[in-house]
């Protein structure tokens, strides 16, 4: 649940709920807060309680006779297996892209470390982390990998930040380091290079940014020291001296010597040279010189072992230099932020060639040498590009860069659409894992829905505006504004004759749709919710709608007029075309004990009607059997996202499930 929604919900639920912001407290002894479900056989309804509020769900007639609260739900016979991770975390992480001898590039997104073989179009995934991965280092043996993560929380339990050392062939975890030692997050990690890679250094995100050195095989800390009050952006061992570590960051570069259990510091001296606001990256020349790139666009060479500048390439880039990478032949490439350039330098630091990454793919964040003549470029817009001089730039990984909620699947093809607050709409091919097209819109995106013909797709935004795009040409077909709040849902009726537009202004706007999704005229407005509309489903016959809202109401509507339907006999036996409402008789089993009503962000029924997937606030995707009408039904739990999971959808043939992440902005594709 996004923070804005949370504050809305809390505001609307008043002070009684503010005193209990954690869901766990609701099970405290003797309080009636976590009331059990009740079943009223006579009137045919089940009542559950969220934050002490009753939610009444009516049971279809054919299930009334046999229904009992005591039946245990069954686990689904199928499981989810992570098949593909879309995107890369370049937005706010660095030095996190490397080529392994297996031909795989290794990088991370959300809590998953991805090993992607670009030739064979295969991904493998290391899933040992339980929250955002922030840093990565490859051992000199080119097999062992260390990754560091942030402090997380899972269902209210705090998870300590730590480093995991693992084998990139078997994907087995070898060592877990620093549990209870690091504060907030591990932001830098590196193996030593010259002593067989016995040491590992790490920097955490404490106020003092502690630098620590470990014997990772023994999981033993050798030394630690306060590194800097300011942010530390890189920490690496000298390639020829396992007792020398270089760190850099805001207005500093430090050279540390490990002596027994102490670390002594020499500060880099800029003397007459321009002192940058940030030293952004550091690498080493073949002869042992340190090479830095900084926020002023200068490259400085620091003579081996010394803390003085021996050579300057001033104005190497316009704006910051986020990455420098020394190639196997001793030449060097540097990557620019503001100028988005990748520049090749010879042994004497003379410019040999440059190429520019296009604006949509963004500033250069990380550089890695590929096979001879080839580079991999990670960008701050979460893309990875395969590059070769003079001007070959081919994107091989793309993703969103801001909170992501909008998702829908194509009605007949293995395609899906996503839209995010980064104002990007992507139509993805689920087989090639590449966008078929990407379109920039004027407002942050929030919701998406395909017309049943697949010819057009509607996109709802954060501003009350919604638009319709042609699926083939990505052209704008239609644009409308309803209210000025978030459009949480845009959903066409199964017959394609209506579009329901649900808003955070508490209304659902219904449009009549003609000309195969090209013409729209307002047919009605559903008025009756006292809180923002969160989910909606159409009946299979396109005659009715059901909606959920932020204060846990379930309301039914007549599609043609927008009239509120109050007689349960009209809708009790209605067959619903989709099951995306988190509050309904067929889905309420997804709610965990003591849930606070914002814990489940989305549910989706498989097209064959046998499975129900849910997206929760704890980074988990759950798979249940459908219908899911026993309280606290059993499920298979799947990890990969790191923050709240915002949406889930089964592809049209149920072969895969797609899930989207909020803060982690990632898209995960699961085999079913």
PDB file of C-alpha atoms in Angstrom, residues 323-489:
ATOM      1  CA  UNK A 323      31.557   4.659 -13.614  1.00  0.00           C
ATOM      2  CA  UNK A 324      35.094   3.967 -14.786  1.00  0.00           C
ATOM      3  CA  UNK A 325      36.068   0.511 -15.976  1.00  0.00           C
ATOM      4  CA  UNK A 326      39.560  -0.634 -16.961  1.00  0.00           C
ATOM      5  CA  UNK A 327      39.377  -3.193 -19.779  1.00  0.00           C
ATOM      6  CA  UNK A 328      41.469  -6.339 -20.111  1.00  0.00           C
ATOM      7  CA  UNK A 329      43.711  -4.684 -22.717  1.00  0.00           C
ATOM      8  CA  UNK A 330      44.490  -1.840 -20.309  1.00  0.00           C
ATOM      9  CA  UNK A 331      42.363   0.796 -22.021  1.00  0.00           C
ATOM     10  CA  UNK A 332      39.558   2.389 -20.063  1.00  0.00           C
ATOM     11  CA  UNK A 333      35.914   3.366 -20.484  1.00  0.00           C
ATOM     12  CA  UNK A 334      34.051   5.985 -18.472  1.00  0.00           C
ATOM     13  CA  UNK A 335      30.314   6.586 -18.203  1.00  0.00           C
ATOM     14  CA  UNK A 336      28.693  10.010 -17.844  1.00  0.00           C
ATOM     15  CA  UNK A 337      25.545  11.010 -16.005  1.00  0.00           C
ATOM     16  CA  UNK A 338      24.434  14.315 -17.412  1.00  0.00           C
ATOM     17  CA  UNK A 339      26.003  13.792 -20.855  1.00  0.00           C
ATOM     18  CA  UNK A 340      24.930  10.086 -21.060  1.00  0.00           C
ATOM     19  CA  UNK A 341      28.223   9.337 -22.848  1.00  0.00           C
ATOM     20  CA  UNK A 342      30.406   6.250 -22.824  1.00  0.00           C
ATOM     21  CA  UNK A 343      33.983   7.292 -23.589  1.00  0.00           C
ATOM     22  CA  UNK A 344      36.937   5.063 -24.508  1.00  0.00           C
ATOM     23  CA  UNK A 345      40.415   6.191 -23.369  1.00  0.00           C
ATOM     24  CA  UNK A 346      43.825   4.800 -24.405  1.00  0.00           C
ATOM     25  CA  UNK A 347      46.641   3.840 -21.982  1.00  0.00           C
ATOM     26  CA  UNK A 348      47.757   7.473 -21.777  1.00  0.00           C
ATOM     27  CA  UNK A 349      44.180   8.663 -21.029  1.00  0.00           C
ATOM     28  CA  UNK A 350      43.674  10.158 -24.470  1.00  0.00           C
ATOM     29  CA  UNK A 351      40.127  10.007 -25.806  1.00  0.00           C
ATOM     30  CA  UNK A 352      39.753   7.402 -28.567  1.00  0.00           C
ATOM     31  CA  UNK A 353      35.996   7.219 -29.107  1.00  0.00           C
ATOM     32  CA  UNK A 354      32.662   8.031 -27.530  1.00  0.00           C
ATOM     33  CA  UNK A 355      28.991   7.194 -27.953  1.00  0.00           C
ATOM     34  CA  UNK A 356      25.842   8.600 -26.405  1.00  0.00           C
ATOM     35  CA  UNK A 357      23.074   6.634 -24.708  1.00  0.00           C
ATOM     36  CA  UNK A 358      19.667   7.961 -25.792  1.00  0.00           C
ATOM     37  CA  UNK A 359      17.677  10.107 -23.363  1.00  0.00           C
ATOM     38  CA  UNK A 360      14.858   7.545 -22.826  1.00  0.00           C
ATOM     39  CA  UNK A 361      17.390   4.967 -21.564  1.00  0.00           C
ATOM     40  CA  UNK A 362      19.068   7.484 -19.319  1.00  0.00           C
ATOM     41  CA  UNK A 363      22.408   8.412 -17.742  1.00  0.00           C
ATOM     42  CA  UNK A 364      25.144   5.777 -17.471  1.00  0.00           C
ATOM     43  CA  UNK A 365      25.362   4.155 -14.041  1.00  0.00           C
ATOM     44  CA  UNK A 366      27.576   1.056 -14.396  1.00  0.00           C
ATOM     45  CA  UNK A 367      29.969  -0.340 -16.995  1.00  0.00           C
ATOM     46  CA  UNK A 368      31.156  -3.920 -17.441  1.00  0.00           C
ATOM     47  CA  UNK A 369      33.389  -5.499 -20.050  1.00  0.00           C
ATOM     48  CA  UNK A 370      31.621  -8.102 -22.177  1.00  0.00           C
ATOM     49  CA  UNK A 371      33.281 -10.390 -24.662  1.00  0.00           C
ATOM     50  CA  UNK A 372      36.051  -8.733 -26.718  1.00  0.00           C
ATOM     51  CA  UNK A 373      34.925  -5.411 -28.147  1.00  0.00           C
ATOM     52  CA  UNK A 374      31.662  -5.467 -26.207  1.00  0.00           C
ATOM     53  CA  UNK A 375      30.424  -3.574 -23.153  1.00  0.00           C
ATOM     54  CA  UNK A 376      27.394  -3.820 -20.897  1.00  0.00           C
ATOM     55  CA  UNK A 377      26.024  -0.469 -19.760  1.00  0.00           C
ATOM     56  CA  UNK A 378      23.624  -0.125 -16.812  1.00  0.00           C
ATOM     57  CA  UNK A 379      21.642   3.129 -16.639  1.00  0.00           C
ATOM     58  CA  UNK A 380      19.894   5.199 -13.976  1.00  0.00           C
ATOM     59  CA  UNK A 381      16.631   4.566 -15.837  1.00  0.00           C
ATOM     60  CA  UNK A 382      16.952   0.890 -14.898  1.00  0.00           C
ATOM     61  CA  UNK A 383      18.009  -0.358 -18.328  1.00  0.00           C
ATOM     62  CA  UNK A 384      20.953  -2.511 -19.372  1.00  0.00           C
ATOM     63  CA  UNK A 385      22.397  -1.985 -22.843  1.00  0.00           C
ATOM     64  CA  UNK A 386      24.775  -4.111 -24.906  1.00  0.00           C
ATOM     65  CA  UNK A 387      27.213  -1.697 -26.493  1.00  0.00           C
ATOM     66  CA  UNK A 388      30.161  -1.661 -28.908  1.00  0.00           C
ATOM     67  CA  UNK A 389      32.119   1.252 -30.344  1.00  0.00           C
ATOM     68  CA  UNK A 390      31.625   3.184 -32.537  1.00  0.00           C
ATOM     69  CA  UNK A 391      27.837   3.361 -32.027  1.00  0.00           C
ATOM     70  CA  UNK A 392      26.115   0.025 -31.308  1.00  0.00           C
ATOM     71  CA  UNK A 393      23.669   0.357 -28.394  1.00  0.00           C
ATOM     72  CA  UNK A 394      21.076  -2.391 -27.951  1.00  0.00           C
ATOM     73  CA  UNK A 395      18.833  -2.396 -24.862  1.00  0.00           C
ATOM     74  CA  UNK A 396      18.576  -5.897 -23.388  1.00  0.00           C
ATOM     75  CA  UNK A 397      16.886  -5.085 -20.065  1.00  0.00           C
ATOM     76  CA  UNK A 398      14.310  -2.349 -19.492  1.00  0.00           C
ATOM     77  CA  UNK A 399      12.095  -1.453 -16.562  1.00  0.00           C
ATOM     78  CA  UNK A 400      10.107   1.249 -14.803  1.00  0.00           C
ATOM     79  CA  UNK A 401      11.782   3.828 -12.573  1.00  0.00           C
ATOM     80  CA  UNK A 402       8.992   4.814 -10.182  1.00  0.00           C
ATOM     81  CA  UNK A 403       6.172   3.256  -8.214  1.00  0.00           C
ATOM     82  CA  UNK A 404       4.281   0.767 -10.365  1.00  0.00           C
ATOM     83  CA  UNK A 405       0.582  -0.141  -9.978  1.00  0.00           C
ATOM     84  CA  UNK A 406      -0.931  -0.385 -13.457  1.00  0.00           C
ATOM     85  CA  UNK A 407      -1.064  -3.882 -15.004  1.00  0.00           C
ATOM     86  CA  UNK A 408      -3.338  -5.790 -17.354  1.00  0.00           C
ATOM     87  CA  UNK A 409      -2.936  -8.807 -19.630  1.00  0.00           C
ATOM     88  CA  UNK A 410      -3.834  -9.001 -23.317  1.00  0.00           C
ATOM     89  CA  UNK A 411      -7.086 -10.948 -23.845  1.00  0.00           C
ATOM     90  CA  UNK A 412      -5.676 -13.362 -26.446  1.00  0.00           C
ATOM     91  CA  UNK A 413      -1.917 -12.901 -26.783  1.00  0.00           C
ATOM     92  CA  UNK A 414       1.068 -13.441 -24.526  1.00  0.00           C
ATOM     93  CA  UNK A 415       1.410  -9.755 -23.860  1.00  0.00           C
ATOM     94  CA  UNK A 416       0.763  -7.461 -20.932  1.00  0.00           C
ATOM     95  CA  UNK A 417       0.747  -3.717 -20.309  1.00  0.00           C
ATOM     96  CA  UNK A 418       2.198  -1.804 -17.351  1.00  0.00           C
ATOM     97  CA  UNK A 419       2.049   1.876 -16.408  1.00  0.00           C
ATOM     98  CA  UNK A 420       3.858   3.638 -13.617  1.00  0.00           C
ATOM     99  CA  UNK A 421       4.271   6.951 -11.873  1.00  0.00           C
ATOM    100  CA  UNK A 422       7.333   7.445 -14.115  1.00  0.00           C
ATOM    101  CA  UNK A 423       4.796   8.407 -16.866  1.00  0.00           C
ATOM    102  CA  UNK A 424       5.815   5.411 -18.982  1.00  0.00           C
ATOM    103  CA  UNK A 425       3.408   2.900 -20.501  1.00  0.00           C
ATOM    104  CA  UNK A 426       5.071  -0.316 -21.732  1.00  0.00           C
ATOM    105  CA  UNK A 427       3.460  -3.087 -23.766  1.00  0.00           C
ATOM    106  CA  UNK A 428       5.524  -6.218 -23.027  1.00  0.00           C
ATOM    107  CA  UNK A 429       5.980  -9.472 -24.899  1.00  0.00           C
ATOM    108  CA  UNK A 430       5.962 -12.202 -22.234  1.00  0.00           C
ATOM    109  CA  UNK A 431       8.080 -14.519 -24.425  1.00  0.00           C
ATOM    110  CA  UNK A 432      10.875 -12.176 -25.525  1.00  0.00           C
ATOM    111  CA  UNK A 433      10.594 -10.198 -22.237  1.00  0.00           C
ATOM    112  CA  UNK A 434      11.103  -6.992 -24.202  1.00  0.00           C
ATOM    113  CA  UNK A 435       8.752  -4.038 -24.630  1.00  0.00           C
ATOM    114  CA  UNK A 436       6.922  -4.108 -27.968  1.00  0.00           C
ATOM    115  CA  UNK A 437       6.525  -0.368 -27.459  1.00  0.00           C
ATOM    116  CA  UNK A 438       6.950   2.267 -24.790  1.00  0.00           C
ATOM    117  CA  UNK A 439       5.044   5.514 -24.628  1.00  0.00           C
ATOM    118  CA  UNK A 440       5.534   8.567 -22.449  1.00  0.00           C
ATOM    119  CA  UNK A 441       2.286  10.126 -21.207  1.00  0.00           C
ATOM    120  CA  UNK A 442       1.743  13.507 -19.538  1.00  0.00           C
ATOM    121  CA  UNK A 443       0.689  12.248 -16.112  1.00  0.00           C
ATOM    122  CA  UNK A 444       1.925   9.559 -13.721  1.00  0.00           C
ATOM    123  CA  UNK A 445       0.172   6.280 -14.599  1.00  0.00           C
ATOM    124  CA  UNK A 446      -1.824   4.214 -12.087  1.00  0.00           C
ATOM    125  CA  UNK A 447      -4.096   1.672 -13.795  1.00  0.00           C
ATOM    126  CA  UNK A 448      -4.549  -0.073 -17.141  1.00  0.00           C
ATOM    127  CA  UNK A 449      -7.156  -2.235 -18.873  1.00  0.00           C
ATOM    128  CA  UNK A 450      -7.400  -3.912 -22.282  1.00  0.00           C
ATOM    129  CA  UNK A 451     -10.561  -3.807 -24.370  1.00  0.00           C
ATOM    130  CA  UNK A 452     -11.783  -7.416 -24.905  1.00  0.00           C
ATOM    131  CA  UNK A 453     -10.864  -7.098 -28.610  1.00  0.00           C
ATOM    132  CA  UNK A 454      -7.284  -6.259 -27.605  1.00  0.00           C
ATOM    133  CA  UNK A 455      -7.381  -3.376 -30.090  1.00  0.00           C
ATOM    134  CA  UNK A 456      -7.089  -0.617 -27.486  1.00  0.00           C
ATOM    135  CA  UNK A 457      -5.897  -0.251 -23.918  1.00  0.00           C
ATOM    136  CA  UNK A 458      -7.167   2.271 -21.366  1.00  0.00           C
ATOM    137  CA  UNK A 459      -4.743   3.929 -18.928  1.00  0.00           C
ATOM    138  CA  UNK A 460      -5.776   5.693 -15.714  1.00  0.00           C
ATOM    139  CA  UNK A 461      -3.511   8.323 -14.142  1.00  0.00           C
ATOM    140  CA  UNK A 462      -2.860   9.947 -10.768  1.00  0.00           C
ATOM    141  CA  UNK A 463      -4.606  13.185 -11.812  1.00  0.00           C
ATOM    142  CA  UNK A 464      -8.150  12.167 -12.822  1.00  0.00           C
ATOM    143  CA  UNK A 465      -7.193  11.980 -16.472  1.00  0.00           C
ATOM    144  CA  UNK A 466      -7.578   8.714 -18.387  1.00  0.00           C
ATOM    145  CA  UNK A 467      -6.618   7.884 -21.940  1.00  0.00           C
ATOM    146  CA  UNK A 468      -7.091   5.185 -24.524  1.00  0.00           C
ATOM    147  CA  UNK A 469      -4.180   4.004 -26.668  1.00  0.00           C
ATOM    148  CA  UNK A 470      -4.186   1.945 -29.860  1.00  0.00           C
ATOM    149  CA  UNK A 471      -2.453  -1.345 -28.986  1.00  0.00           C
ATOM    150  CA  UNK A 472      -0.803  -1.653 -32.410  1.00  0.00           C
ATOM    151  CA  UNK A 473       0.317   1.888 -33.111  1.00  0.00           C
ATOM    152  CA  UNK A 474       0.427   3.264 -29.506  1.00  0.00           C
ATOM    153  CA  UNK A 475      -1.473   6.300 -30.880  1.00  0.00           C
ATOM    154  CA  UNK A 476      -3.766   8.256 -28.578  1.00  0.00           C
ATOM    155  CA  UNK A 477      -7.362   7.302 -29.414  1.00  0.00           C
ATOM    156  CA  UNK A 478      -9.260   9.219 -26.731  1.00  0.00           C
ATOM    157  CA  UNK A 479      -8.657  11.302 -23.604  1.00  0.00           C
ATOM    158  CA  UNK A 480     -10.994  12.250 -20.750  1.00  0.00           C
ATOM    159  CA  UNK A 481     -10.879  13.676 -17.246  1.00  0.00           C
ATOM    160  CA  UNK A 482     -13.143  12.612 -14.393  1.00  0.00           C
ATOM    161  CA  UNK A 483     -12.535  14.395 -11.103  1.00  0.00           C
ATOM    162  CA  UNK A 484      -8.975  15.282 -10.150  1.00  0.00           C
ATOM    163  CA  UNK A 485      -7.946  12.310  -8.039  1.00  0.00           C
ATOM    164  CA  UNK A 486      -6.253   8.974  -8.666  1.00  0.00           C
ATOM    165  CA  UNK A 487      -7.967   6.721 -11.216  1.00  0.00           C
ATOM    166  CA  UNK A 488      -7.498   3.396  -9.412  1.00  0.00           C
ATOM    167  CA  UNK A 489      -9.167   1.185 -12.047  1.00  0.00           C
TER     168      UNK A 489
END
